[in-house]
Coordinates of C-alpha atoms and ligand atoms in Angstrom, one line a residue:
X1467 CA -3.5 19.0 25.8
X1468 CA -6.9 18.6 27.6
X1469 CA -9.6 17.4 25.0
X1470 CA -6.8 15.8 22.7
X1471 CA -6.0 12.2 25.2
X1472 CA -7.9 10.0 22.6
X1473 CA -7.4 11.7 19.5
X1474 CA -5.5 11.6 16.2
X1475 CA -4.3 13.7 13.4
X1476 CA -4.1 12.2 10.5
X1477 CA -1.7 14.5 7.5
X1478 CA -2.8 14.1 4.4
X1479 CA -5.5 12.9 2.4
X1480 CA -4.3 10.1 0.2
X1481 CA -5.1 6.9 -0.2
X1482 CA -2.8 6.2 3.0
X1483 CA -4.1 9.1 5.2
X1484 CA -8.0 8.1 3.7
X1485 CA -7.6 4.3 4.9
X1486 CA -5.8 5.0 8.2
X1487 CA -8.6 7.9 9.1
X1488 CA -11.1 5.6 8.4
X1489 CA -9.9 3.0 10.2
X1490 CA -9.6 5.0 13.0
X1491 CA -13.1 6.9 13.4
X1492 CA -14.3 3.2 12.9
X1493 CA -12.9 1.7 16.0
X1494 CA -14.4 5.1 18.0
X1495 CA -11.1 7.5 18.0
X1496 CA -11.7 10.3 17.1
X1497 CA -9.7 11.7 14.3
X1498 CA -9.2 14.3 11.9
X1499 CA -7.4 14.1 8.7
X1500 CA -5.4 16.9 7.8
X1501 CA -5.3 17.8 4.2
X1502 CA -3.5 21.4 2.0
X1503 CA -5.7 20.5 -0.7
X1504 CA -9.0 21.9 -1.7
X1505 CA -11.5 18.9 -1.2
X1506 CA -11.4 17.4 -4.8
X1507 CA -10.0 14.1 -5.7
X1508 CA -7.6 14.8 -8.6
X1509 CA -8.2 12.6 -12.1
X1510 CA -4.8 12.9 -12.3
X1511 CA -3.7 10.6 -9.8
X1512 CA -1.0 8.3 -10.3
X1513 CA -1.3 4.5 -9.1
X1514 CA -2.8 2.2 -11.5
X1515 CA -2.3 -1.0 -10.5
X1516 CA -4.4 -2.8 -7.0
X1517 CA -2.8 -5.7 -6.1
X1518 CA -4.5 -8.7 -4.1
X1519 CA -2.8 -8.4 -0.6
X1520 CA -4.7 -4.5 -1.2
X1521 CA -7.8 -6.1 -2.4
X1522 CA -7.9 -8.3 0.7
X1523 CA -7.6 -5.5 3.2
X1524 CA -10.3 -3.9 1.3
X1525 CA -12.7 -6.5 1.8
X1526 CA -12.0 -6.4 5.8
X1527 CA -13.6 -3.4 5.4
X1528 CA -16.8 -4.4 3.0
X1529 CA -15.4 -2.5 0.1
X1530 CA -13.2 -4.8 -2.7
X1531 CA -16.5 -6.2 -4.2
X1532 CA -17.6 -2.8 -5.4
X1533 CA -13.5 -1.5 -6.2
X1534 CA -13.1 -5.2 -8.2
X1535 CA -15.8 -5.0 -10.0
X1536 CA -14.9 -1.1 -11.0
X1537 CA -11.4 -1.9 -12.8
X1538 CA -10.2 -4.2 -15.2
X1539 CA -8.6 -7.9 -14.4
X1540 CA -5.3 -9.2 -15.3
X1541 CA -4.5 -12.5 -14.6
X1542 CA -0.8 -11.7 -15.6
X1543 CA 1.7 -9.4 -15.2
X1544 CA 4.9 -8.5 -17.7
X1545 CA 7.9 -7.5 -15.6
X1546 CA 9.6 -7.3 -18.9
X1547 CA 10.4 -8.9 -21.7
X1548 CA 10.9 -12.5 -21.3
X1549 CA 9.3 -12.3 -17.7
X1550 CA 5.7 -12.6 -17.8
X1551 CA 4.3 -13.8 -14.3
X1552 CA 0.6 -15.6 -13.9
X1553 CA -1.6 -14.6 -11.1
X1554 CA -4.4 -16.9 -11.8
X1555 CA -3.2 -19.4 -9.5
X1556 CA -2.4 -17.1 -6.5
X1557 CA -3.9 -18.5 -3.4
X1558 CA -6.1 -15.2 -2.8
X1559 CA -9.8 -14.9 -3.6
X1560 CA -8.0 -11.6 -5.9
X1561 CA -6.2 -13.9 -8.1
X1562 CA -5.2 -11.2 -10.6
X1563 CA -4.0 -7.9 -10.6
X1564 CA -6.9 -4.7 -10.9
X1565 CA -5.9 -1.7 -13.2
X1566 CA -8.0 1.1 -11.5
X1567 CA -6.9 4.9 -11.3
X1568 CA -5.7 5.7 -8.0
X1569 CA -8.3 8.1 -7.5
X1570 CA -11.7 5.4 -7.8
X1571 CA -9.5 3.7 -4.7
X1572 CA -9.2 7.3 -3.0
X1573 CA -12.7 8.0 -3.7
X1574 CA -14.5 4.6 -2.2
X1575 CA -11.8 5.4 1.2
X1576 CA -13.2 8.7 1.5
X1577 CA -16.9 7.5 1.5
X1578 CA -16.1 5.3 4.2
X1579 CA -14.1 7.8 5.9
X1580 CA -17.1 10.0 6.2
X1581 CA -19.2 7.4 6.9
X1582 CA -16.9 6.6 9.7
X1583 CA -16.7 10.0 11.3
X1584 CA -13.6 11.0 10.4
X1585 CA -13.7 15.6 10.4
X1586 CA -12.0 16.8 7.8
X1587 CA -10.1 19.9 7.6
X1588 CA -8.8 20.7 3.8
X1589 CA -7.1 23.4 2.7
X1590 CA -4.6 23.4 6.1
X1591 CA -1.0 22.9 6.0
X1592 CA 0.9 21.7 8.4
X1593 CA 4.2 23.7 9.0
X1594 CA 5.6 22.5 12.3
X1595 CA 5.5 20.7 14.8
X1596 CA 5.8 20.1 19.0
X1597 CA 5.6 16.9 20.9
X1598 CA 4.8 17.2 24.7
X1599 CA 4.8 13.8 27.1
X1600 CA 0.9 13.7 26.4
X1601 CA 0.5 15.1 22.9
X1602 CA 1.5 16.8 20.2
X1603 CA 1.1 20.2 18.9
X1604 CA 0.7 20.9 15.2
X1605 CA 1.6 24.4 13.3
X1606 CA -1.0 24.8 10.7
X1607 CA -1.7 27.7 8.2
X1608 CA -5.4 27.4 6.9
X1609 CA -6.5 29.0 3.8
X1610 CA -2.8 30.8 3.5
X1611 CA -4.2 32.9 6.2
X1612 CA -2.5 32.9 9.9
X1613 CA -0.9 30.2 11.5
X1614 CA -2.9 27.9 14.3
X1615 CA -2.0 25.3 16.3
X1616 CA -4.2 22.4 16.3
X1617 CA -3.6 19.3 19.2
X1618 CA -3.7 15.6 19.8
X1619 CA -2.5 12.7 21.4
X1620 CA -0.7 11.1 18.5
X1621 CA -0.1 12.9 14.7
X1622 CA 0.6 10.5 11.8
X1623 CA 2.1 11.7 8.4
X1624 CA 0.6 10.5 5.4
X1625 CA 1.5 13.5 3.6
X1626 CA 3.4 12.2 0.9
X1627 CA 7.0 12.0 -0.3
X1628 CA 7.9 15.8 0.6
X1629 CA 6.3 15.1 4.2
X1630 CA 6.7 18.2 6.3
X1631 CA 5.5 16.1 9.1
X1632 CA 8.6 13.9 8.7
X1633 CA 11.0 17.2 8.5
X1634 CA 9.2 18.8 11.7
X1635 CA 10.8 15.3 13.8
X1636 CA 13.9 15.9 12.3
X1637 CA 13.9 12.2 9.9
X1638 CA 16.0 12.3 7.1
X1639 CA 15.0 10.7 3.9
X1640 CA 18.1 9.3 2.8
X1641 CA 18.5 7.7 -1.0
X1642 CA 18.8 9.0 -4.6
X1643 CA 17.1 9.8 -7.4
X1644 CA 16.7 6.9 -9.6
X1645 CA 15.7 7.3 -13.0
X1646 CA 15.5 11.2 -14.0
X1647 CA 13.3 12.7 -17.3
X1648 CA 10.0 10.4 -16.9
X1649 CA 7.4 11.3 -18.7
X1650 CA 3.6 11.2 -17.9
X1651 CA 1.0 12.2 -20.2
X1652 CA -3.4 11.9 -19.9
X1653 CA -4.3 11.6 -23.9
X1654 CA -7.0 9.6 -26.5
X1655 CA -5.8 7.4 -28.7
X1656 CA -6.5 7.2 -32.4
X1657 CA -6.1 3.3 -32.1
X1658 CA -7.1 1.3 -29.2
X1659 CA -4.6 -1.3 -28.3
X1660 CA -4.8 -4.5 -27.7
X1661 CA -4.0 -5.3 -24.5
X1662 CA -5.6 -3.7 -21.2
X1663 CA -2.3 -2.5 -20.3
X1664 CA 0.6 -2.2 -23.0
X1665 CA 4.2 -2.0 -21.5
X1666 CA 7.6 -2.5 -23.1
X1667 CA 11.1 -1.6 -23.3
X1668 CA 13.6 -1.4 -26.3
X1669 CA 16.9 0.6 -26.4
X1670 CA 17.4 2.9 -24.3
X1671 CA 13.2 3.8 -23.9
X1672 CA 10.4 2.5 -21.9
X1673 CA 6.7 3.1 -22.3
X1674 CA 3.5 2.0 -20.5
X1675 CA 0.1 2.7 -21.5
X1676 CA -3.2 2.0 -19.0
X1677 CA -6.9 3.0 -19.8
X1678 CA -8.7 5.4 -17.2
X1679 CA -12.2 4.0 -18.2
X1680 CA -13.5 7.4 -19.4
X1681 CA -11.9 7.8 -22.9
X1682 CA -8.4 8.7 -21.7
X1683 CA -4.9 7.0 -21.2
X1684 CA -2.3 7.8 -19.4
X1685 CA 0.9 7.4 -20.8
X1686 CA 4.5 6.8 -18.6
X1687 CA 7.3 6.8 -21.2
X1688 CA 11.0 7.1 -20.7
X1689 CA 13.9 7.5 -22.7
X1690 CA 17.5 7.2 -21.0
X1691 CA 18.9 9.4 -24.1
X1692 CA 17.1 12.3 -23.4
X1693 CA 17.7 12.7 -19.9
X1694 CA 16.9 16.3 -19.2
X1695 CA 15.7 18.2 -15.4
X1696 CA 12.2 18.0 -14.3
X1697 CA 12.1 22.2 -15.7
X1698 CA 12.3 21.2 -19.4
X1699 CA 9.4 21.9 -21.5
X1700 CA 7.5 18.8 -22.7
X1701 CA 5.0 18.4 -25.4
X1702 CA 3.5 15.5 -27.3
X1703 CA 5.9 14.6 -30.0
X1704 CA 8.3 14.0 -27.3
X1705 CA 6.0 11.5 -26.0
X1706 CA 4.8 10.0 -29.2
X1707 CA 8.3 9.5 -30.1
X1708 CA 9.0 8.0 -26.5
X1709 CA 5.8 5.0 -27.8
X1710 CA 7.6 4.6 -31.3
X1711 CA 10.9 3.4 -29.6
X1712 CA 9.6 1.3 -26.8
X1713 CA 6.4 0.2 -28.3
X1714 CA 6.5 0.4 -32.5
X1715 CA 3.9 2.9 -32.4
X1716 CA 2.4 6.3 -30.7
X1717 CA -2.1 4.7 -31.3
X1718 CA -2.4 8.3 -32.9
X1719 CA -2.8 10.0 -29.3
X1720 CA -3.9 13.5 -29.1
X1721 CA -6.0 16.0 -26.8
X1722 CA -3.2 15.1 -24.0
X1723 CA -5.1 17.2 -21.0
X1724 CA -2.2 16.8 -18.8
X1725 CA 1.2 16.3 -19.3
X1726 CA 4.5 16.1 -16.9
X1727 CA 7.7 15.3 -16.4
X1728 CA 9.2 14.1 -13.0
X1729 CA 12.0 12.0 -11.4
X1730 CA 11.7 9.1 -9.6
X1731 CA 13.5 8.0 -6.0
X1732 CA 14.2 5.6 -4.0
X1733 CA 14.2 6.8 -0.1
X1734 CA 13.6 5.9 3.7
X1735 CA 13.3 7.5 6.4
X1736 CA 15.2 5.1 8.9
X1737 CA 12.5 5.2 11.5
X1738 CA 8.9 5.2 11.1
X1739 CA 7.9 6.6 14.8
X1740 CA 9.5 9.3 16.6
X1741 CA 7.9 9.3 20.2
X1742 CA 4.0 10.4 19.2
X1743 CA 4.1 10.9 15.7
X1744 CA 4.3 8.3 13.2
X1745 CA 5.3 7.8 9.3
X1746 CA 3.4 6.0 6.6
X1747 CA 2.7 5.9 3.0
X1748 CA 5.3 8.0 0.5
X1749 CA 6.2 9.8 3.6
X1750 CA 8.1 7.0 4.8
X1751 CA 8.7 5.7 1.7
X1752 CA 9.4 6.1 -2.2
X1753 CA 10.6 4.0 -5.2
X1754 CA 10.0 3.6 -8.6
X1755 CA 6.5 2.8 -10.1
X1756 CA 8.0 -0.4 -11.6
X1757 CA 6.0 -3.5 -10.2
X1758 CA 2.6 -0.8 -9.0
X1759 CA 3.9 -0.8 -5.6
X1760 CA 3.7 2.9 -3.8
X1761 CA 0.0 2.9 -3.2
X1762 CA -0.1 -0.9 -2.5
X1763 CA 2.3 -0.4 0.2
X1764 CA 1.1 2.5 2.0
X1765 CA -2.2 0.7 2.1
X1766 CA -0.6 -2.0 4.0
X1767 CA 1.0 0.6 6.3
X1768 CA -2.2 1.7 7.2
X1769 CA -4.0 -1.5 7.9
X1770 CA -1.3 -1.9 10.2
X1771 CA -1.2 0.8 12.1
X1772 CA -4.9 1.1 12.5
X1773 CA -5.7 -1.0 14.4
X1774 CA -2.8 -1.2 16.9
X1775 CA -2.7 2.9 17.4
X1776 CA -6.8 2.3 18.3
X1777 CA -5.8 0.1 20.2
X1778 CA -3.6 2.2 22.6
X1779 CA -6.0 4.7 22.8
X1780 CA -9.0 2.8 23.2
X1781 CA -6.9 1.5 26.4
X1782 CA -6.7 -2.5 25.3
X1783 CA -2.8 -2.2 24.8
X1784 CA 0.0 -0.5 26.2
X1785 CA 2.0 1.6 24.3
X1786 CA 4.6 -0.3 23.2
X1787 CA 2.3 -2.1 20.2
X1788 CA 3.2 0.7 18.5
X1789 CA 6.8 -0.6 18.2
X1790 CA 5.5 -3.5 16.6
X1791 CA 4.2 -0.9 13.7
X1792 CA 7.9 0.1 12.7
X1793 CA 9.3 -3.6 13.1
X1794 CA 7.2 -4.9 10.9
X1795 CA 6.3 -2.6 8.4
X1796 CA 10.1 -0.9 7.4
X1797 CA 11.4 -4.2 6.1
X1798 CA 8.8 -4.3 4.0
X1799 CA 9.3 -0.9 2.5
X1800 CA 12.8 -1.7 2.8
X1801 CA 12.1 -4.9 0.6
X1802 CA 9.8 -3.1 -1.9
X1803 CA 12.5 -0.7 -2.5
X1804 CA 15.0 -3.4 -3.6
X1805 CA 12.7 -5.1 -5.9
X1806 CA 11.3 -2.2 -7.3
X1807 CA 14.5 -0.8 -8.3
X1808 CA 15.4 -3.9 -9.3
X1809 CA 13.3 -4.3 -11.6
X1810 CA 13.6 -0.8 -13.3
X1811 CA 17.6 -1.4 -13.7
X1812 CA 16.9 -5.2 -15.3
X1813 CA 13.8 -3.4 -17.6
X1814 CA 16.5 -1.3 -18.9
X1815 CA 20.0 -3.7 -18.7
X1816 CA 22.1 -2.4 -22.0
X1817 CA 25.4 -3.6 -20.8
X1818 CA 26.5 -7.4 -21.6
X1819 CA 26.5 -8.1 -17.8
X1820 CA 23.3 -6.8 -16.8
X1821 CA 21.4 -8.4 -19.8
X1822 CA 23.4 -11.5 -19.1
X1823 CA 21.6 -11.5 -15.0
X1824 CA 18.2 -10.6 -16.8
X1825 CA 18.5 -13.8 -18.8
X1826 CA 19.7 -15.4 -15.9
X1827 CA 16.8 -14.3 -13.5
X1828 CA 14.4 -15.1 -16.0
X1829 CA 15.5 -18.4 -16.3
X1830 CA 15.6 -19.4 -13.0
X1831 CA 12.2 -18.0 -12.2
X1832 CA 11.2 -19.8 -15.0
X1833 CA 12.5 -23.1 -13.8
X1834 CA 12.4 -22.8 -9.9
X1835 CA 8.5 -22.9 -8.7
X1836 CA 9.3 -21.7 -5.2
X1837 CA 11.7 -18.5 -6.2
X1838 CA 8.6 -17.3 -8.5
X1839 CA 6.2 -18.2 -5.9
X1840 CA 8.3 -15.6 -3.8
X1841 CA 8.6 -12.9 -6.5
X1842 CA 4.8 -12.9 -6.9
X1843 CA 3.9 -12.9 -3.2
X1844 CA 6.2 -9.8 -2.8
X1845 CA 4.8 -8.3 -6.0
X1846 CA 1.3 -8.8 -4.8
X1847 CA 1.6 -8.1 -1.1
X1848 CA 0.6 -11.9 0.2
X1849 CA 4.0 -13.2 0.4
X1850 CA 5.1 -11.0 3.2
X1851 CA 5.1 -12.4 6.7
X1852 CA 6.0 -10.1 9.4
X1853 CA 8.8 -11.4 12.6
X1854 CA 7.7 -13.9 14.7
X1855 CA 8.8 -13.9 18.5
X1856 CA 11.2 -16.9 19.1
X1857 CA 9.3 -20.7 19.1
X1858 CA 6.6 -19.0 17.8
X1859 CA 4.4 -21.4 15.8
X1860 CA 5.5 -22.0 11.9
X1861 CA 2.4 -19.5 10.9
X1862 CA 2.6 -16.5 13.6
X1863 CA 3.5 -13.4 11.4
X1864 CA 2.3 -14.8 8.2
X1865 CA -0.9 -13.1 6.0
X1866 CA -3.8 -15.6 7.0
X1867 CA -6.1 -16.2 3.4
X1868 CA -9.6 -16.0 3.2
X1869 CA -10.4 -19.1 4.6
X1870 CA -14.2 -20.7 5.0
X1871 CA -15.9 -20.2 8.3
X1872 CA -18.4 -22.5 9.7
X1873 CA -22.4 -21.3 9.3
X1874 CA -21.5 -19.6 5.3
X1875 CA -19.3 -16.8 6.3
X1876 CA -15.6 -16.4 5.7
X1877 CA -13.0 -14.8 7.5
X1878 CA -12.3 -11.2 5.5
X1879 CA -16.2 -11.1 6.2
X1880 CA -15.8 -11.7 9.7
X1881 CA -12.8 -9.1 10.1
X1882 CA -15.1 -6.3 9.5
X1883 CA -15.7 -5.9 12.9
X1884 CA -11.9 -4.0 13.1
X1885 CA -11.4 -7.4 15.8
X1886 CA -9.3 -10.4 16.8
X1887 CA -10.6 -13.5 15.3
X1888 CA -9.8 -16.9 17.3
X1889 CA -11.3 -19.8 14.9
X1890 CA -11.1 -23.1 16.4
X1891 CA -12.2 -26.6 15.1
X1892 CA -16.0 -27.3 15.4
X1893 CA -17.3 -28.0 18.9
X1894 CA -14.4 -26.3 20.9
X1895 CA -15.3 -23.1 22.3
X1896 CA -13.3 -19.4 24.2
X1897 CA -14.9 -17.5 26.4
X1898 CA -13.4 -13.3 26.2
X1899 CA -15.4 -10.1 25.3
X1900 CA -12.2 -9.5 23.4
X1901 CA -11.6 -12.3 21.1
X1902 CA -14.5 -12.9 18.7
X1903 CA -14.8 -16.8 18.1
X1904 CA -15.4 -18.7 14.6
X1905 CA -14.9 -22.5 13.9
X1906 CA -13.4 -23.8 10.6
X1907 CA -16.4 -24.8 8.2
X1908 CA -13.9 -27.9 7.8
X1909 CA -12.6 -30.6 9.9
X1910 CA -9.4 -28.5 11.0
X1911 CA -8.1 -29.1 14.3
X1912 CA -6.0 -26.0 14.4
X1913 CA -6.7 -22.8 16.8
X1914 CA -5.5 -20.3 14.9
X1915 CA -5.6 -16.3 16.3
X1916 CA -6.0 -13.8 13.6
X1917 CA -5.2 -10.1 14.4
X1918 CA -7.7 -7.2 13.2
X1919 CA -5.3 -6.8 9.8
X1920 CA -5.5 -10.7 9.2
X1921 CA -2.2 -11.7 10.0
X1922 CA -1.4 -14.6 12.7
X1923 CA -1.1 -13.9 15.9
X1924 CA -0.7 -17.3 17.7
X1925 CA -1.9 -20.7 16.4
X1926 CA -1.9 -24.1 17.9
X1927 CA -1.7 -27.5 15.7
X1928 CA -4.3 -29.2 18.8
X1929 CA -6.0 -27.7 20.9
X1930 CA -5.7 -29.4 24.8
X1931 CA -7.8 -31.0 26.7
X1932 CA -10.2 -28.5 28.4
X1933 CA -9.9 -26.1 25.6
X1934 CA -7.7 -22.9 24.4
X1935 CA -7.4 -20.5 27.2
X1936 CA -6.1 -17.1 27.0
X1937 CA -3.1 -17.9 29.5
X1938 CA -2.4 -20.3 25.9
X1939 CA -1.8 -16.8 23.8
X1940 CA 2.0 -15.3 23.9
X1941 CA 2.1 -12.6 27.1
X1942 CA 4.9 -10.6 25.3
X1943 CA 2.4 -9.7 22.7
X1944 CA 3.1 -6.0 23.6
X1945 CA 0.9 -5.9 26.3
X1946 CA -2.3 -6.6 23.7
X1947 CA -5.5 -7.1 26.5
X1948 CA -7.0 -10.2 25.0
X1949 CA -8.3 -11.3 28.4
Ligands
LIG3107 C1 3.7 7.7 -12.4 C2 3.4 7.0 -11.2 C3 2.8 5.8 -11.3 C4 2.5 5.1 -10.1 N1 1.8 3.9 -10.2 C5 1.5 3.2 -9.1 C6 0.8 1.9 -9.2 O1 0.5 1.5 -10.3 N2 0.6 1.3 -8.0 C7 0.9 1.8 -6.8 O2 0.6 1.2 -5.8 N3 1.5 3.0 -6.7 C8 1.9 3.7 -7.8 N4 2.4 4.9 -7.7 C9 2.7 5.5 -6.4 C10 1.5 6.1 -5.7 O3 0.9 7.0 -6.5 C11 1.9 6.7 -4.3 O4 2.7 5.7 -3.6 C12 0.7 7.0 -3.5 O5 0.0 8.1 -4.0 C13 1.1 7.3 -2.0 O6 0.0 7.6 -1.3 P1 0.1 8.4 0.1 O7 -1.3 8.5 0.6 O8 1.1 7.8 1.0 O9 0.7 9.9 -0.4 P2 0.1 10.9 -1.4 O10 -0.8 10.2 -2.4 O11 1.2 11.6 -1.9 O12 -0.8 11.9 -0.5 C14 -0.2 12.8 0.4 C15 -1.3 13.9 0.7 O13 -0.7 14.7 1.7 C16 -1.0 16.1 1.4 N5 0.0 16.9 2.0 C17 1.3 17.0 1.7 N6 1.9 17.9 2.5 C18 1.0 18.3 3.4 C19 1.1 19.3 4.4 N7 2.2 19.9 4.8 N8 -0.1 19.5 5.1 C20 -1.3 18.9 4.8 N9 -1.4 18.0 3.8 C21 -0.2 17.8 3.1 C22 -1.0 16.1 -0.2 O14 -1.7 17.2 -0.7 C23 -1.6 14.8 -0.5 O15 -3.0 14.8 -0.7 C24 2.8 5.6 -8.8 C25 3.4 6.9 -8.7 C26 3.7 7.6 -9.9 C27 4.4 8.9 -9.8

């Protein structure tokens, strides 16, 4: 394993993979991302929908002014009929939801990747895999030619859904498939329509129409009475038809240049690390597309796993950080999984009973401020907090906002620097090469500890006499040097 100590393999070339390389080669590991494909961002990539927890880890890295001003705003979002939530009062400088193809997200991460440092090795597939105590050895076949092995000191698969990474450790991917016979299709339309995205359900089909910005729409459509295997031919009257039921109309679309059909799951894998090799994105997760969470949350994944797996190899924090990666991130996945599927079998409720807890959900979102306050910080990623260690104060393990920094700067700004933030109230000051310090460009009196992927580490409602010292911040940190 000589050569390898620092180094990481990232699998797969995503957006997960793209963000997690990048964040790596930024903090000075070096790392190579791992990719089967040809180099060439696909137009036909799937996500639509950027949510604002997304947004806000993109601008911790200098790049959501340039993705926010490429896609389209929505300052709500229809679940379904009757449920229509509003974004424009969400406590996030994103107070709305972007509609951006995937691949304008993949192709600003892979610009910054590059810029980074990050190597890239496309067209090689990983096939296997052996960990040692100090590494881990990857199986790779490049260009369909020979197999090769290729080392480092920690591998982390962000190769998608059908992971091989995943199946080489031996994780299953237990779950099922969810709704079978879904229909996607890249067309023009005869009629534009009037919304930026148009979305609905009636009967037994459901149909969702978003713009890609050059000419094209894709279409998802559904229709529970024609459920049929992935195999089955498709062509456009099937999808046209699928827009009549659910929507009153097909917008006269023609020239489809792509066209599919797929099924969608909902799957774990139970763990997220085995030993050196780690899980994130699809490869540790899947669900439905209802409520644009897939990308969204592999995103997240990444922005936590950066910076703590640079951390352990840059030699500021022990191993065990890297627990910390699974504890926090699978209940989330675990969460988006619930409410993802969810909201697909509510979208669709034929039978009296599930109709009956539609009407009764919407209602009581509708009435109750702090349930829909909670159902549109999961949907948008800033509701999550992540577990706080016992007597922890009220905010460690929640999202920290954007909040104004003394001398014009704000704090997203300031985390571009990949590092802890301490801000303290005006006049106090810390003394560490490891903690960069801010004060509030208020009156605040809180000192507040903000990890690299702007969540709370430690906070303090005063600060004491003689200042905050860093005997103050919580030891069992997993061994994080902030000293
Ligand atoms: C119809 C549809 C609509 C969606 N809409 C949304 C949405 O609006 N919002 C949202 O957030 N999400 C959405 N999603 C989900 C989203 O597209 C995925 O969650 C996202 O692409 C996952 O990113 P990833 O980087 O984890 O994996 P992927 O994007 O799947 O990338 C994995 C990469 O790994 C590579 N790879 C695979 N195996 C190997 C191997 N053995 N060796 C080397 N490389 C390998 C692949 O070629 C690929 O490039 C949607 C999905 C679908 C199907």
């Amino acid at each position: 394993m000589n050569g390898t100590a620092q180094t990481v393999i990232v699998v797969g070339s995503g957006p997960t993979g793209l963000l997690l390389a990048g964040d790596l080669a930024a903090a000075g590991v070096p790392v190579t991302l791992v990719e089967k494909r040809p180099h060439k961002i696909s137009n036909l990539s799937r996500a639509f929908v950027v949510h604002a927890r997304t947004l806000e880890q993109l601008d911790a890295r200098g790049l959501a002014d340039e993705i926010d001003a490429r896609g389209q705003k929505l300052d709500r979002l229809r679940l379904f009929e009757g449920l229509t939530i509003d974004l424009s009062a969400l406590p996030s400088r994103f107070n709305h939801l972007l509609v951006l193809p995937q691949f304008e997200v993949e192709k600003a991460l892979e610009r910054r990747a590059i810029d980074a440092g990050v190597s890239f090795s496309y067209e090689t597939e990983v096939t296997g895999l052996i960990q040692g105590t100090d590494g881990v050895t990857l199986q790779v076949r490049r260009g369909g030619g020979e197999s090769q092995e290729m080392s480092a000191a920690y591998v982390v698969g962000a190769d998608g859904m059908r992971s091989a990474v995943r199946e080489a450790v031996g994780l299953p991917f237990p779950g099922r498939s969810v709704i079978r016979s879904v229909v996607l299709a890249d067309v023009r339309l005869a009629e534009t329509p009037e919304n930026v995205l148009t979305v609905n359900t009636a009967g037994d089909a459901f149909a969702f129409i978003a713009p890609f910005g050059d000419g094209y729409y894709r279409v998802i459509g559904w229709n529970r009475a024609h459920d049929v295997p992935d195999s089955e031919p498709l062509d456009l009257d099937e999808i046209k038809e699928i827009a009549r039921l659910a929507l009153g109309r097909d917008f006269g679309m023609h020239d489809a240049r792509w066209m599919s059909r797929f099924h969608s799951d909902e799957r774990q894998a139970p763990h997220y690390r085995v030993g050196r090799v780690l899980l994130a994105g699809d490869a540790a997760h899947v669900h439905t597309p209802a409520g644009g969470q897939g990308m969204n949350t592999g995103l997240q994944d990444a922005a936590n796993l950066g910076w703590k797996l640079a951390a352990v190899l840059n030699g500021r924090a022990s191993e065990g950080l890297l627990e910390t990666y699974e504890a926090e991130r699978h209940p989330v996945g675990k969460a988006v999984l619930r409410s993802s599927g969810g909201l697909v079998r509510l979208a669709m409720a034929k039978r009296p009973w599930t109709l009956a807890a539609r009407a009764g959900l919407t209602a009581f979102l509708a009435r109750v401020r702090p349930a829909r306050d909670r159902a549109v910080g999961q949907i948008t990623g800033i509701g999550f907090r992540y577990p706080a260690p016992k007597g922890s104060h009220r905010l460690v393990g929640t999202r920290v906002p954007d909040v104004a920094l003394d001398g014009g700067s704000r704090l997203y700004e300031a985390l571009r620097a990949g590092e802890f933030m301490l801000i303290l109230p005006q006049g106090d000051t810390y003394k560490s090469d490891a903690v960069r310090v801010a004060h509030w460009a208020s009156g605040r009196r809180t000192a507040l500890l903000v990890r690299p992927d702007g969540y709370a580490a430690w906070a303090a409602d005063e600060v004491a006499e003689g200042g905050v010292k860093s005997t103050d911040f919580p030891r069992d940190f997993a061994g994080y040097s902030l000293r």
